[in-house]
XYZ file of C-alpha atoms in Angstrom:
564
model
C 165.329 119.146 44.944
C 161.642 117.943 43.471
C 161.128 118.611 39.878
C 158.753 120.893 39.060
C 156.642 120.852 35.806
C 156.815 123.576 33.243
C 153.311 124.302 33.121
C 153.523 128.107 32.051
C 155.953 127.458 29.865
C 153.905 124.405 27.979
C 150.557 126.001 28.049
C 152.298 129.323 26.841
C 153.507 127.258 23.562
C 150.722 125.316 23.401
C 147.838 127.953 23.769
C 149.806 131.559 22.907
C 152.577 130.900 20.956
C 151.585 129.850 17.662
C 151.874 126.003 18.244
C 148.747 123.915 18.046
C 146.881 122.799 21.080
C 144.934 119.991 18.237
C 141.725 122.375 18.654
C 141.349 121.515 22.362
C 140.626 125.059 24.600
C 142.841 126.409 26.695
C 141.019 125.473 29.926
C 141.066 121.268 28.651
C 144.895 121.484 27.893
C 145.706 123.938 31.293
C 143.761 120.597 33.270
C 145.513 118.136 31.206
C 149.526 119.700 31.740
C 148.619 120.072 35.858
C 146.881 116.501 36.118
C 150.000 115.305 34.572
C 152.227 116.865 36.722
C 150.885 115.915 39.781
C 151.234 112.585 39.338
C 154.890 112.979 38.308
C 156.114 115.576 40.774
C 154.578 113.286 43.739
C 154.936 109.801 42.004
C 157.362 109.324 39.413
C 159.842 112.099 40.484
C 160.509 110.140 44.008
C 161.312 107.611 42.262
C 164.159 108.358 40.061
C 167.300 108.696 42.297
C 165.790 104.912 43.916
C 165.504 103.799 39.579
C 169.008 105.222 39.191
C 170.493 103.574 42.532
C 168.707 100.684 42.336
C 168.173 99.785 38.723
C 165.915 97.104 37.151
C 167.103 93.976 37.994
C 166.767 90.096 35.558
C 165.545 87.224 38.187
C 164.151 83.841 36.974
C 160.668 85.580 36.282
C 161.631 87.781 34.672
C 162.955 91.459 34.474
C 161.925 93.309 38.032
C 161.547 97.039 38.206
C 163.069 99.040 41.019
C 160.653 99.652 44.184
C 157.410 101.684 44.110
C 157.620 101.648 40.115
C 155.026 99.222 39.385
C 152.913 101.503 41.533
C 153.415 104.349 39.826
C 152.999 102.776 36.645
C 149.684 101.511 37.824
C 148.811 105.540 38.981
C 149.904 106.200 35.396
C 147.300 103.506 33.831
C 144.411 104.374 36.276
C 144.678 108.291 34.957
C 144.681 107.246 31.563
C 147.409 109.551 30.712
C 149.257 107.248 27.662
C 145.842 107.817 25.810
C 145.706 112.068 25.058
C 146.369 111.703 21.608
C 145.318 108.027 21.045
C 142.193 108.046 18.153
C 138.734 107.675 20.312
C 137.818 104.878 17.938
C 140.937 102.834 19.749
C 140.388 103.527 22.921
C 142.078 106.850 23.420
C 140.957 110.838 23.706
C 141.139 112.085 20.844
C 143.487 114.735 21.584
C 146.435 116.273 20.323
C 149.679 114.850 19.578
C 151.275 117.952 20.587
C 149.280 117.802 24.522
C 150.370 114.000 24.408
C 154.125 115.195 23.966
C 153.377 117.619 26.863
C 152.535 115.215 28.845
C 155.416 112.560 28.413
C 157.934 115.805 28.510
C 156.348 116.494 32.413
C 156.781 112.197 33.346
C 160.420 112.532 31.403
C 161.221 115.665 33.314
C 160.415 113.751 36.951
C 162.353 110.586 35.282
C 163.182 110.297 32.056
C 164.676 106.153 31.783
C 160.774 105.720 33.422
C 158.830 107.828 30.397
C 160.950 105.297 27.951
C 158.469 102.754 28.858
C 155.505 104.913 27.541
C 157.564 106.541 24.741
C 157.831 103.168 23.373
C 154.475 102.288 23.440
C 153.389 105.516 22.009
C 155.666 104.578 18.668
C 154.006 100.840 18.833
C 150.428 102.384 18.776
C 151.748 104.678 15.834
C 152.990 102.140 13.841
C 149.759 99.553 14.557
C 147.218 102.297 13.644
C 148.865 102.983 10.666
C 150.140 99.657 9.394
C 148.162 97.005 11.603
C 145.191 94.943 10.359
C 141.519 95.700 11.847
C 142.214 92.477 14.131
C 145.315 93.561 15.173
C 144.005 97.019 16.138
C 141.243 95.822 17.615
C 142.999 93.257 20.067
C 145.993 95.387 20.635
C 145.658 99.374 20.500
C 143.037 99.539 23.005
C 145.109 98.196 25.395
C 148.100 99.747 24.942
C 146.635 103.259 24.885
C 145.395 102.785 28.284
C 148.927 101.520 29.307
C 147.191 98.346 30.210
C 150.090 96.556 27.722
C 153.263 98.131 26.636
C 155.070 98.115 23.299
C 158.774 97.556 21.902
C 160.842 97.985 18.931
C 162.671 95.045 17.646
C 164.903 96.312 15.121
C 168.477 96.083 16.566
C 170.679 92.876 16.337
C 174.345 91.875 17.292
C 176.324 92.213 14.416
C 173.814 94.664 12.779
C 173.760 97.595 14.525
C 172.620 100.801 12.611
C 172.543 98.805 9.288
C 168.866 97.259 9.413
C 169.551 95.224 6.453
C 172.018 93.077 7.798
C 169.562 91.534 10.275
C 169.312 87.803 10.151
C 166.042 87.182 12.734
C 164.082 84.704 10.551
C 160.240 84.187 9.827
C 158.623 81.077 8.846
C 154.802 80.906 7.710
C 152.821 78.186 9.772
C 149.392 76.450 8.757
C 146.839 78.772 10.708
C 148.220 82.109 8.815
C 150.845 83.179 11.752
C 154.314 82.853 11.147
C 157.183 81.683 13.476
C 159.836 83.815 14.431
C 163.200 83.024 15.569
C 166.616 85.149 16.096
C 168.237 87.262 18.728
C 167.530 91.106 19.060
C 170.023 93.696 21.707
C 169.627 97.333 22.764
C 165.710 96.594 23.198
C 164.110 99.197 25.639
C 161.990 97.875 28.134
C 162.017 94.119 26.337
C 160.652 92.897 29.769
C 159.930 94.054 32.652
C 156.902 93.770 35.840
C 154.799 96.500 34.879
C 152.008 95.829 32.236
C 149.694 93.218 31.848
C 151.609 92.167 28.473
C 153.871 93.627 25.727
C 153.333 93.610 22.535
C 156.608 93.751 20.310
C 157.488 94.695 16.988
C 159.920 92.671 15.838
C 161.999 93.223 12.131
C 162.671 90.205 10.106
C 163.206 88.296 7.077
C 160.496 85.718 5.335
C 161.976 82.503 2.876
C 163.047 83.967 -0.317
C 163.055 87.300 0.951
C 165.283 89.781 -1.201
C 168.830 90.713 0.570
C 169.345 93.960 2.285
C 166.520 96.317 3.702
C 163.753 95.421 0.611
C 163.627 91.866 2.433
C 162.355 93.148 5.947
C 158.978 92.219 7.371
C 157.398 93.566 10.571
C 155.968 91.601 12.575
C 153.847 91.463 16.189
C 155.022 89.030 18.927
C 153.578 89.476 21.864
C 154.928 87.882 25.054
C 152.016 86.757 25.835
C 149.780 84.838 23.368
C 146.212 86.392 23.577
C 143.320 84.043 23.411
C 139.934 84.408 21.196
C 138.791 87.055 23.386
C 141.933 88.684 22.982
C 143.130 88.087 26.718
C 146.805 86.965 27.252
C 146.720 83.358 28.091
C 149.720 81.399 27.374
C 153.139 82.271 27.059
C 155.178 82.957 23.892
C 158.507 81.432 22.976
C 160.447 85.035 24.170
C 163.433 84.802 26.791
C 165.458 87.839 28.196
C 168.873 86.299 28.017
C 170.618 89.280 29.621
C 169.979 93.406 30.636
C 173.021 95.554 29.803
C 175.077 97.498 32.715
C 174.520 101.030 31.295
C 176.286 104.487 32.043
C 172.797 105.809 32.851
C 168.919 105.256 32.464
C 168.884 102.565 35.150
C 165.743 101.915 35.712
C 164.880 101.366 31.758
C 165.767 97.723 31.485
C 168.131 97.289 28.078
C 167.416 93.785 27.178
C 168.925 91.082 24.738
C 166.279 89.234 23.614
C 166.115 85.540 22.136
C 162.931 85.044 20.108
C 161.806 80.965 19.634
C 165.396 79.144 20.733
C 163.318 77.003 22.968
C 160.171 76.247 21.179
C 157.670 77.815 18.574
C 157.700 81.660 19.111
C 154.712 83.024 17.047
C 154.245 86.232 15.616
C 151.630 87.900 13.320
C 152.751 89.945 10.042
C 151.824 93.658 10.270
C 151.159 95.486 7.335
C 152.624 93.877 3.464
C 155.491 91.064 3.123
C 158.605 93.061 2.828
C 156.763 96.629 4.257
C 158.745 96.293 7.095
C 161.030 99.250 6.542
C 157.777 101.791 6.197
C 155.975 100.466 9.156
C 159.427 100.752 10.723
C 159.812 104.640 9.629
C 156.499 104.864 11.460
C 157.597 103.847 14.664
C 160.920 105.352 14.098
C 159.975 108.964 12.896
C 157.427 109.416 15.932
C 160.449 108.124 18.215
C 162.744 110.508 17.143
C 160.764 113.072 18.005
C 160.408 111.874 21.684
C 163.977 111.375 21.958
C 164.330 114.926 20.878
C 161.654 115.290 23.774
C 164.358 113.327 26.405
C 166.852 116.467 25.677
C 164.224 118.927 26.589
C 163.424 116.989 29.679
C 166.794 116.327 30.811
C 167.918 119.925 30.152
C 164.706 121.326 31.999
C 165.436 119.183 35.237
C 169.340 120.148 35.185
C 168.537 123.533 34.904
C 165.736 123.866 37.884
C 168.557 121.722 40.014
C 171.127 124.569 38.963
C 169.367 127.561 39.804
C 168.590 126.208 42.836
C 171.869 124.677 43.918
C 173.001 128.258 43.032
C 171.505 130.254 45.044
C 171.596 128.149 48.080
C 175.149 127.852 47.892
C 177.285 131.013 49.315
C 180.991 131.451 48.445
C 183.287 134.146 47.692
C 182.460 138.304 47.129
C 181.335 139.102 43.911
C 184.215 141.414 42.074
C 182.988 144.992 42.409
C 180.671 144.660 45.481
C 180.924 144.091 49.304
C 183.269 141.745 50.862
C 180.849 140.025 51.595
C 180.171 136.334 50.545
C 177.302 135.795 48.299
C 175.474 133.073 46.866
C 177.323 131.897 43.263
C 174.019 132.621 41.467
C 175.671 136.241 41.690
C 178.656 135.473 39.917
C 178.704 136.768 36.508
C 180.032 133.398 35.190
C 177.536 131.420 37.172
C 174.912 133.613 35.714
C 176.046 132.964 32.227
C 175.378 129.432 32.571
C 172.429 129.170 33.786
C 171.107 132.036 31.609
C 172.644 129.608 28.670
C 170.874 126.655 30.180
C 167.196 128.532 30.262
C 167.921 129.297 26.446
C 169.080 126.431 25.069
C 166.039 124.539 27.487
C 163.056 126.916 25.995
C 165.138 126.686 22.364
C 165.145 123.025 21.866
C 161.416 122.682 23.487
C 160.317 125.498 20.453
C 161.724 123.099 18.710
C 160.698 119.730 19.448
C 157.048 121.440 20.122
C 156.713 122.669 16.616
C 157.928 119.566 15.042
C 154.668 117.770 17.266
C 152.175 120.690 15.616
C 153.441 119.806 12.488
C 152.209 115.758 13.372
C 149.163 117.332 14.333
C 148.497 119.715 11.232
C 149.841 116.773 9.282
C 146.845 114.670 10.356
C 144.431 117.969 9.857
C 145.092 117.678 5.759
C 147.665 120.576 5.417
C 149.023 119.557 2.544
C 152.534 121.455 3.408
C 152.932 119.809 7.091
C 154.079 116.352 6.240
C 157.071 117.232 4.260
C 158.157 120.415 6.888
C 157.969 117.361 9.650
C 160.301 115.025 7.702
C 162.706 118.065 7.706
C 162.862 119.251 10.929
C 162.561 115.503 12.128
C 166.606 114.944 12.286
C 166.986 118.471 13.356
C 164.626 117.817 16.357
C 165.912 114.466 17.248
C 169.802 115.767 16.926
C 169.732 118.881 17.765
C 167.491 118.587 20.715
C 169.505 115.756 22.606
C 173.037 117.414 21.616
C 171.765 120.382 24.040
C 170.444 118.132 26.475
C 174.110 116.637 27.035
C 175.496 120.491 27.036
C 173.210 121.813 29.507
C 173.448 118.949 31.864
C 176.849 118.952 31.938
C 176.583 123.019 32.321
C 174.689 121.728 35.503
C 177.312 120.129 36.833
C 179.590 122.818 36.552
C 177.299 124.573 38.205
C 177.422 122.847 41.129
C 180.754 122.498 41.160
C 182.638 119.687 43.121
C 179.494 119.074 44.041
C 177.616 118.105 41.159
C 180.365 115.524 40.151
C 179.004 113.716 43.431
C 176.081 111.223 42.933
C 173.990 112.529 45.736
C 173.085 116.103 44.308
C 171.640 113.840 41.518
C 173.273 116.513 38.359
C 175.655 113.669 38.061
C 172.750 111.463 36.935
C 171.090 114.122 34.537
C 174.576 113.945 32.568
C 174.761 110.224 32.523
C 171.001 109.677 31.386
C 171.263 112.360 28.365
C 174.419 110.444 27.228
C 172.859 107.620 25.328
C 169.653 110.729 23.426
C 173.103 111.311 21.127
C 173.044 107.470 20.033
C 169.684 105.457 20.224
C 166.748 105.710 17.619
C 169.232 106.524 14.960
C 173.107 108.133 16.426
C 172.801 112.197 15.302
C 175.257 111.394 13.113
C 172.813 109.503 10.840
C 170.783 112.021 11.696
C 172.937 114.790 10.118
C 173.453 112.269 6.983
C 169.846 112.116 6.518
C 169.290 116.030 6.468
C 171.795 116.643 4.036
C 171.646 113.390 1.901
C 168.272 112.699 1.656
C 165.763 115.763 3.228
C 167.968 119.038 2.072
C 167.353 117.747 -2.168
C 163.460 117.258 -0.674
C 160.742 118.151 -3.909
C 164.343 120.087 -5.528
C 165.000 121.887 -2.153
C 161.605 123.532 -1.907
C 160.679 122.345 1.644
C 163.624 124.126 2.926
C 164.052 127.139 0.540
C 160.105 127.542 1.783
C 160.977 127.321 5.437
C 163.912 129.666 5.067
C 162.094 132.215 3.302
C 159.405 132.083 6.073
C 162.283 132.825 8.285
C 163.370 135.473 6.741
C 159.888 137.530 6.262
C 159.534 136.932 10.083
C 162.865 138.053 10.999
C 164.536 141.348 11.899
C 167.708 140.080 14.021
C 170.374 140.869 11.941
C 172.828 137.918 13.193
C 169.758 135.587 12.521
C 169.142 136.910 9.262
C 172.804 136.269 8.087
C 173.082 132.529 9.556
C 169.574 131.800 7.176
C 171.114 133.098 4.560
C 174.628 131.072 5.318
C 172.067 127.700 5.612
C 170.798 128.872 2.652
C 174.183 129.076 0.663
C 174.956 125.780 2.281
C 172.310 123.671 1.113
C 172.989 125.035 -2.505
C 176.728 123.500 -2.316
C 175.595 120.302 -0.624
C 173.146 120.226 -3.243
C 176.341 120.055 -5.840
C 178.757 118.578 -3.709
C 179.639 114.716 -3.640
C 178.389 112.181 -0.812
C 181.519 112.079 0.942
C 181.607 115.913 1.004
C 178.188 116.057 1.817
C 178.430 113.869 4.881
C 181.934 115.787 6.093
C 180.056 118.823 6.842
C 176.744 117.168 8.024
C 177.292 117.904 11.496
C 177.953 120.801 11.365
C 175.062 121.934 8.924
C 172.580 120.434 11.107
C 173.827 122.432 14.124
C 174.117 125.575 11.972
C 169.882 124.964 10.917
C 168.573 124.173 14.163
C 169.751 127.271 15.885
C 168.535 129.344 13.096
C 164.942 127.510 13.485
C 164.911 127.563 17.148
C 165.860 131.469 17.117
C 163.541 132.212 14.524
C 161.154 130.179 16.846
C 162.308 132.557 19.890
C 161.837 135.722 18.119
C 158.173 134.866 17.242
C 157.523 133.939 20.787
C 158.485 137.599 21.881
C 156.089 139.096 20.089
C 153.484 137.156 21.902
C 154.956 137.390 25.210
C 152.481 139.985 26.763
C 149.432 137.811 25.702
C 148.972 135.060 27.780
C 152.071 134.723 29.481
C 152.833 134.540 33.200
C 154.478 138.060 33.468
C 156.462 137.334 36.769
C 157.912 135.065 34.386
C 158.334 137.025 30.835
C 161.487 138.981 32.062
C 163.185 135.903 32.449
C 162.083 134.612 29.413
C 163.316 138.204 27.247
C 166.498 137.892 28.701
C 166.911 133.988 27.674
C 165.981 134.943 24.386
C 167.815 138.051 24.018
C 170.922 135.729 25.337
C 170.131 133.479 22.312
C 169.840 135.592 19.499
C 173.357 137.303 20.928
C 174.782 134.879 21.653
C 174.156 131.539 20.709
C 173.348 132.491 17.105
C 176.384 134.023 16.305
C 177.951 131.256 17.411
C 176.076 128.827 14.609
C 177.677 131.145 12.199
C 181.160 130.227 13.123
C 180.321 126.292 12.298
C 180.195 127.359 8.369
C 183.801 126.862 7.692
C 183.338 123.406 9.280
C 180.084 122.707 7.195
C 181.734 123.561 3.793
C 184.509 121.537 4.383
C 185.513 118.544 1.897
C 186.071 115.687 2.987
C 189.814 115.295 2.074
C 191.374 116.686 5.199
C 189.422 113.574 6.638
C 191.034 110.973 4.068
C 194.640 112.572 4.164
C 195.774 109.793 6.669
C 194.792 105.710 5.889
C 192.932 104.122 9.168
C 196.170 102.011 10.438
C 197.963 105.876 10.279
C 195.026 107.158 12.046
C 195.092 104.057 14.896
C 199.034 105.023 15.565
């Protein structure tokens, strides 16, 4: 089946439901969501069972993209769609950063290892407009908010992984004010690739002298291709692409080990302060997380619209109760359940994802309350979001049944792209360490005693009202507990706040259902929320004996016991 773009549903939470459209009218950001999604319904869609088959392939030029991408791309460039919410002084619109997440949802929705290429960029142009010099901007943002270049992130290396501060990539300052960079960097997104004119990559690492562990870190810009005085890309840098990793899913988005200056002089420019590296790297990392967040919504979207209609093509057995005759599964009560789930955990975890974005967006307006709300919900929407995004597509392959554990319906795909959401830009178990260590004690628990109060005053659901009040109690222990018991019940605590966010999120959109909304579509949409708040939320509740938990159950056997 051809994905289809969500347009009521985005211009619904983007105009109607309380969730900032950045000031633009209705009839800008209505043009905006269906230019966008005819270019990736008849252009990038196509082209994401060929990605998947095919995959991006490592020749002596370089890495190659799968057939008809670089076209696409180009399509994508020539519309200017990776510069919405791009400053106009750089090059870009102007608009919001919640119509620019909009956007990449649609191009993730018709292929989501595709929109990783623009995702990236989008956290490159974040952390050079906040971090880069006026050269740097100058030279580089223009560029890359057209799409003309791409961006990376640099931060991962072999026997680092997750722990930044064990990276060894080194830095040494030259003559003429540029520095030379040198080391090996793995798990890097779109490191090369046949698409863009250049890319420009942000590359962690350590100066002489620097201190050990993360307060040594630098960032620094290495393009792969030098640019000249007039900021053109003229010679080649010292950057090789010494393999692309064989991958479970996201095919065509080329997963590259890169070698920095093992041949020659690989030059790079310092962005930002000596030893700032770790804040310009939050930058890029924090508006990330947030579009991986968006990859759960856009996975769980596309399973869901290949559910429904997989089930009710496909006729088999008599429903219990009615005729013997054989009706299409969509009838089963069991089949209905799932999909029903699907649609609620899909509009739940865009709420979500799309709040977190207004809160970017109000952040950048001056309200003085936005910035620390985002760095809350900024775990739950990167965790929370993708951990759906695995259930519901593998819901769709149940759905489908024999079927959809066949590669040609294309569910099996869905399931194997969400796979990796769980572990890049920070595994959701980091993510759940963060909440509870670091963004639950936030300003002596205000942020969140504010937000669940808000919750409360808004809510009459009494399941909903009881799981605040359990996240609530929760944060009070972790607030007492020690790290290890903190961290035991993480998981489960993060789960727990999410759904009680995303159903207060729900239960506000009902009450502005009949204004605005498509109402062929609104008794769908009362029933998928009705199924949450029933359902789903009562089912967060039963995760509190799990989130107050001590960790001693989980130190009761030694690791050799635990390997036996």
């Amino acid at each position: 089946m051809a994905f289809r773009a969500p347009i009521d549903e985005q211009l619904f939470l983007l105009t109607t439901a309380g969730i900032s459209g950045g000031g633009s009218d209705r009839d800008t950001v209505e043009a905006v969501l269906r230019g966008i999604a005819v270019l990736a319904e008849t252009r990038w869609g196509p082209l994401s069972r060929i990605g998947d088959a095919v995959g991006a392939k490592l020749s002596g030029a370089g890495v190659i993209m799968p057939p008809g991408y670089r076209e696409a791309y180009a399509n994508y460039v020539e519309g200017g769609w990776g510069s919405i919410g791009v400053p106009v002084e750089f090059g870009g619109q102007g608009l919001s950063f919640s119509l620019s997440m909009a956007v990449l949802e649609t191009l993730g929705g018709a292929n989501m290892a595709f929109a990783l290429c623009p995702l990236l960029t989008a956290g490159a142009i974040e952390a050079l407009h906040h971090h880069g010099s006026p050269t740097q901007k100058a030279i580089y943002l223009p560029k890359l908010a057209t799409g003309e270049w791409t961006g990376t992130m640099n931060l991962t290396e072999p026997q680092a992984g997750s722990d930044v501060g064990m990276l060894r990539t080194q830095a040494t300052p030259r003559a003429d004010g540029r520095w030379n960079i040198q080391g090996m960097k793995t798990f890097i997104s779109f490191g090369d690739h046949d698409l863009s004119g250049n890319i420009a990559h942000l590359v962690l690492a350590r100066t002489p002298g620097a201190p050990p562990g993360t307060r040594g870190i630098s960032l620094f810009l290495v393009p792969k291709l030098l640019p000249d005085a007039n900021g053109e890309p003229a010679g080649p840098n010292d950057i090789r692409v010494v393999s692309i990793e064989h991958k479970l899913g996201i095919h065509a988005s080329p997963t590259c080990v890169m070698s920095f200056g093992d041949q020659d002089c690989c030059i790079g420019e310092l962005v930002g302060e000596e030893f700032g590296g770790m804040r310009a790297m939050f930058t890029m990392m924090n508006n990330a997380r947030l579009n991986v967040g968006l990859q759960g919504v856009q996975l769980a979207e596309a399973a869901t619209q290949k559910a429904v209609e997989y089930a009710g093509e496909r006729v088999q057995s008599a429903r219990a109760g009615g005729s013997r005759e054989p009706v299409a599964i969509i009838e089963h009560p069991d089949v209905r359940r799932m999909i029903l789930r699907m649609k609620a955990q899909t509009q739940a975890i865009r709420a979500l994802v799309y709040y977190a974005s207004s809160l970017v967006d109000m952040k950048r307006a001056g309200d003085p309350t936005a910035a620390s709300r985002l760095d809350l919900l900024t775990p739950l929407a990167k965790a929370h979001a993708t951990e759906v995004g695995c259930e519901v597509t593998s819901l769709g392959i149940q759905v489908h049944g024999g079927m959809g554990y066949i590669e040609e319906t294309g569910a099996a795909q869905l399931f194997r792209d969400a796979r990796i959401t769980t572990i890049y830009e920070g595994t959701n178990g980091i993510q759940a360490a963060d909440l509870v260590y670091r963004k639950v004690p936030m300003e002596g628990g205000r942020v969140l005693s504010d937000l669940l109060a808000e919750m409360r005053q808004d809510t009459n659901t009494p399941a909903l009202i009881q799981l605040v009040d359990e996240c609530d109690r929760l944060a009070a222990q972790f607030n007492r507990a020690d790290v290890d018991d903190r961290l035991a019940g993480s998981t489960p605590f993060l789960t727990m706040l999410s759904v009680a966010v995303c159903g207060w999120l729900l239960a506000n959109q009902l009450r502005a259902l009949d204004d605005g909304f498509n109402p062929a579509l609104a008794t769908v949409k009362r029933a998928a929320i009705r199924f949450y708040l029933e359902q789903i939320v009562p089912e967060a509740l039963g995760l509190a004996a799990a989130a107050s938990a001590s960790a001693e159950v989980l130190y009761e056997v030694t690791a050799h016991e635990l390997a036996l």
